[in-house]
Amino acid sequence: MQEALTNVAKHASAEAAYVRIGWSPDRLDLTITDDGTVTAPAATGPGHGFGLIGMRERAQSVGGTFTAGHRDGGGFEVTARLPLYHPSATEPEEERTP
């Protein structure tokens, strides 16, 4: 969520950002949207362009999913669905891989 909001502040030319949090006993859903321009300017220079990749990798590392993209009519949306318990944590001890 922090990285997505940082991206809004740096890249979106948005007037507002919205955070939606949903949960169930086994999952946390995070959606961050903004009302920025239809297409954000391309990031240039060192240190730019890895935020979305890093978010995707972090979500996948705990068994979650991640999507990001421009919204119809403008703005951008980032969604992460994260399990509240890592899949390997529910396996019996003898079935876990090292």
Backbone as CSV, one residue per row, in Angstrom:
resi,resn,N_x,N_y,N_z,CA_x,CA_y,CA_z,C_x,C_y,C_z
1,MET,0.825,-1.174,0.000,0.000,0.000,0.000,0.879,1.251,0.000
2,GLN,1.911,1.225,0.803,2.811,2.379,0.881,3.457,2.671,-0.471
3,GLU,3.948,1.648,-1.142,4.592,1.832,-2.443,3.600,2.370,-3.471
4,ALA,2.376,1.858,-3.463,1.364,2.328,-4.413,1.037,3.801,-4.175
5,LEU,0.908,4.211,-2.925,0.625,5.615,-2.624,1.812,6.511,-2.956
6,THR,3.013,5.996,-2.757,4.204,6.749,-3.165,4.195,6.974,-4.669
7,ASN,3.833,5.944,-5.428,3.764,6.073,-6.889,2.716,7.110,-7.305
8,VAL,1.591,7.154,-6.605,0.578,8.161,-6.913,1.182,9.551,-6.733
9,ALA,1.852,9.762,-5.609,2.429,11.082,-5.318,3.500,11.474,-6.334
10,LYS,4.285,10.503,-6.796,5.401,10.796,-7.699,4.997,10.892,-9.166
11,HIS,4.033,10.076,-9.602,3.832,9.886,-11.034,2.433,10.178,-11.570
12,ALA,1.427,10.295,-10.749,0.055,10.238,-11.253,-0.549,11.562,-11.699
13,SER,-0.046,12.688,-11.276,-0.724,13.966,-11.544,-2.176,13.868,-11.094
14,ALA,-2.394,13.256,-9.935,-3.738,13.008,-9.421,-4.124,14.058,-8.384
15,GLU,-5.433,14.301,-8.294,-5.958,15.154,-7.232,-6.313,14.347,-6.006
16,ALA,-6.603,13.052,-6.188,-7.007,12.219,-5.064,-6.570,10.775,-5.289
17,ALA,-6.353,10.098,-4.188,-6.076,8.656,-4.198,-7.056,8.012,-3.221
18,TYR,-7.421,6.779,-3.513,-8.391,6.062,-2.691,-7.822,4.704,-2.313
19,VAL,-8.021,4.323,-1.062,-7.553,3.032,-0.571,-8.771,2.242,-0.115
20,ARG,-8.888,1.035,-0.639,-9.968,0.129,-0.232,-9.317,-1.114,0.367
21,ILE,-9.746,-1.466,1.568,-9.219,-2.644,2.260,-10.384,-3.594,2.512
22,GLY,-10.210,-4.828,2.093,-11.203,-5.857,2.356,-10.505,-7.071,2.943
23,TRP,-11.227,-7.844,3.714,-10.610,-9.024,4.295,-11.651,-10.101,4.538
24,SER,-11.145,-11.290,4.631,-11.928,-12.461,4.998,-11.036,-13.255,5.949
25,PRO,-11.514,-14.352,6.478,-10.663,-15.107,7.408,-9.326,-15.565,6.811
26,ASP,-9.266,-15.691,5.484,-8.033,-16.214,4.888,-7.353,-15.272,3.906
27,ARG,-7.885,-14.037,3.715,-7.308,-13.173,2.675,-7.475,-11.691,3.015
28,LEU,-6.475,-10.914,2.596,-6.511,-9.464,2.683,-6.478,-8.912,1.265
29,ASP,-7.425,-8.039,0.927,-7.481,-7.411,-0.394,-7.206,-5.926,-0.239
30,LEU,-6.239,-5.427,-1.022,-5.895,-4.006,-1.018,-6.073,-3.463,-2.424
31,THR,-6.793,-2.356,-2.560,-6.945,-1.703,-3.851,-6.657,-0.221,-3.663
32,ILE,-5.725,0.288,-4.444,-5.364,1.695,-4.414,-5.640,2.249,-5.800
33,THR,-6.469,3.285,-5.881,-6.783,3.917,-7.152,-6.490,5.411,-7.050
34,ASP,-6.308,6.025,-8.201,-6.168,7.472,-8.238,-6.964,8.011,-9.412
35,ASP,-7.131,9.320,-9.418,-7.885,9.969,-10.488,-6.958,10.742,-11.425
36,GLY,-5.742,10.262,-11.577,-4.749,10.934,-12.404,-5.064,10.870,-13.883
37,THR,-4.107,11.309,-14.652,-4.266,11.352,-16.099,-4.392,9.949,-16.680
38,VAL,-4.938,9.877,-17.898,-5.138,8.586,-18.561,-3.815,7.861,-18.739
39,THR,-2.774,8.559,-19.135,-1.467,7.940,-19.278,-0.444,8.770,-18.535
40,ALA,0.241,8.162,-17.619,1.277,8.857,-16.858,2.524,8.991,-17.719
41,PRO,3.299,10.056,-17.540,4.544,10.185,-18.286,5.500,9.063,-17.928
42,ALA,6.324,8.678,-18.889,7.289,7.601,-18.649,8.305,8.033,-17.603
43,ALA,8.632,7.124,-16.705,9.651,7.401,-15.693,11.019,7.379,-16.351
44,THR,11.842,8.325,-15.970,13.187,8.370,-16.514,14.173,8.527,-15.383
45,GLY,15.404,8.158,-15.655,16.467,8.328,-14.674,16.618,7.118,-13.783
46,PRO,17.742,7.046,-13.077,17.997,5.908,-12.209,17.027,5.882,-11.035
47,GLY,16.737,4.671,-10.560,15.869,4.516,-9.411,14.389,4.530,-9.746
48,HIS,14.036,4.546,-11.024,12.633,4.572,-11.422,12.281,3.295,-12.180
49,GLY,11.015,2.893,-12.077,10.542,1.810,-12.902,10.517,0.440,-12.249
50,PHE,10.913,0.313,-10.977,10.913,-0.998,-10.341,9.861,-1.130,-9.253
51,GLY,9.099,-0.084,-8.990,8.079,-0.130,-7.951,7.036,-1.198,-8.193
52,LEU,6.471,-1.244,-9.409,5.449,-2.237,-9.714,6.023,-3.644,-9.706
53,ILE,7.224,-3.791,-10.209,7.877,-5.108,-10.204,8.080,-5.574,-8.767
54,GLY,8.567,-4.690,-7.923,8.786,-5.038,-6.517,7.501,-5.395,-5.796
55,MET,6.423,-4.644,-6.070,5.138,-4.966,-5.448,4.654,-6.343,-5.881
56,ARG,4.783,-6.632,-7.177,4.359,-7.939,-7.689,5.171,-9.064,-7.028
57,GLU,6.486,-8.874,-6.954,7.346,-9.896,-6.349,7.022,-10.111,-4.878
58,ARG,6.756,-9.036,-4.145,6.427,-9.185,-2.725,5.097,-9.910,-2.548
59,ALA,4.102,-9.577,-3.358,2.815,-10.265,-3.249,2.968,-11.751,-3.565
60,GLN,3.689,-12.065,-4.643,3.873,-13.464,-5.033,4.703,-14.233,-4.012
61,SER,5.610,-13.565,-3.321,6.471,-14.259,-2.360,5.699,-14.829,-1.177
62,VAL,4.497,-14.303,-0.925,3.675,-14.826,0.162,2.453,-15.577,-0.364
63,GLY,2.460,-15.898,-1.673,1.358,-16.660,-2.264,0.191,-15.806,-2.718
64,GLY,0.406,-14.496,-2.858,-0.657,-13.593,-3.272,-0.622,-13.274,-4.748
65,THR,-1.535,-12.406,-5.166,-1.594,-11.954,-6.553,-1.521,-10.428,-6.577
66,PHE,-1.152,-9.895,-7.736,-0.983,-8.461,-7.889,-1.366,-8.060,-9.305
67,THR,-2.124,-6.986,-9.433,-2.421,-6.422,-10.750,-2.267,-4.904,-10.660
68,ALA,-1.919,-4.306,-11.785,-1.791,-2.852,-11.853,-2.026,-2.413,-13.283
69,GLY,-2.668,-1.282,-13.439,-2.867,-0.763,-14.779,-3.735,0.469,-14.809
70,HIS,-3.767,1.092,-15.988,-4.580,2.287,-16.192,-6.054,1.910,-16.188
71,ARG,-6.871,2.792,-15.629,-8.316,2.579,-15.566,-8.979,3.268,-16.747
72,ASP,-10.072,2.695,-17.234,-10.852,3.349,-18.281,-11.308,4.711,-17.764
73,GLY,-11.123,5.737,-18.546,-11.545,7.063,-18.144,-10.520,7.831,-17.328
74,GLY,-9.380,7.228,-17.069,-8.320,7.929,-16.351,-7.990,7.309,-15.017
75,GLY,-6.811,7.607,-14.577,-6.366,7.083,-13.299,-5.667,5.747,-13.434
76,PHE,-5.252,5.240,-12.317,-4.477,4.008,-12.244,-4.989,3.209,-11.067
77,GLU,-4.881,1.889,-11.148,-5.333,1.025,-10.056,-4.307,-0.052,-9.773
78,VAL,-4.049,-0.270,-8.498,-3.169,-1.334,-8.018,-3.993,-2.204,-7.077
79,THR,-3.973,-3.506,-7.301,-4.709,-4.438,-6.449,-3.790,-5.572,-6.013
80,ALA,-3.794,-5.850,-4.723,-3.057,-6.996,-4.181,-4.020,-7.845,-3.374
81,ARG,-3.967,-9.153,-3.607,-4.740,-10.121,-2.816,-3.719,-10.985,-2.106
82,LEU,-3.714,-10.904,-0.782,-2.682,-11.561,0.006,-3.298,-12.560,0.973
83,PRO,-2.771,-13.779,1.005,-3.281,-14.732,1.984,-2.856,-14.303,3.383
84,LEU,-3.725,-14.528,4.349,-3.369,-14.187,5.724,-2.464,-15.232,6.346
85,TYR,-2.419,-16.410,5.750,-1.504,-17.464,6.194,-0.800,-17.988,4.965
86,HIS,0.511,-18.019,5.012,1.276,-18.524,3.873,0.894,-19.979,3.637
87,PRO,0.716,-20.403,2.377,0.294,-21.780,2.088,1.131,-22.847,2.789
88,SER,2.435,-22.652,2.883,3.278,-23.679,3.515,3.062,-23.740,5.020
89,ALA,2.500,-22.703,5.625,2.285,-22.701,7.068,1.183,-23.664,7.479
90,THR,0.314,-24.069,6.540,-0.774,-24.977,6.883,-0.433,-26.427,6.565
91,GLU,0.719,-26.675,5.943,1.132,-28.049,5.648,1.648,-28.715,6.913
92,PRO,1.389,-29.994,7.079,1.982,-30.711,8.212,3.511,-30.611,8.151
93,GLU,4.140,-30.585,9.303,5.595,-30.408,9.400,6.370,-31.338,8.487
94,GLU,5.992,-32.604,8.407,6.738,-33.572,7.608,6.590,-33.340,6.108
95,GLU,5.570,-32.581,5.660,5.363,-32.342,4.229,6.002,-31.049,3.744
96,ARG,6.512,-30.216,4.638,7.108,-28.941,4.240,8.439,-29.166,3.566
97,THR,8.688,-28.363,2.562,9.982,-28.432,1.895,10.933,-27.436,2.562
98,PRO,12.207,-27.784,2.655,13.151,-26.902,3.340,13.368,-25.605,2.610
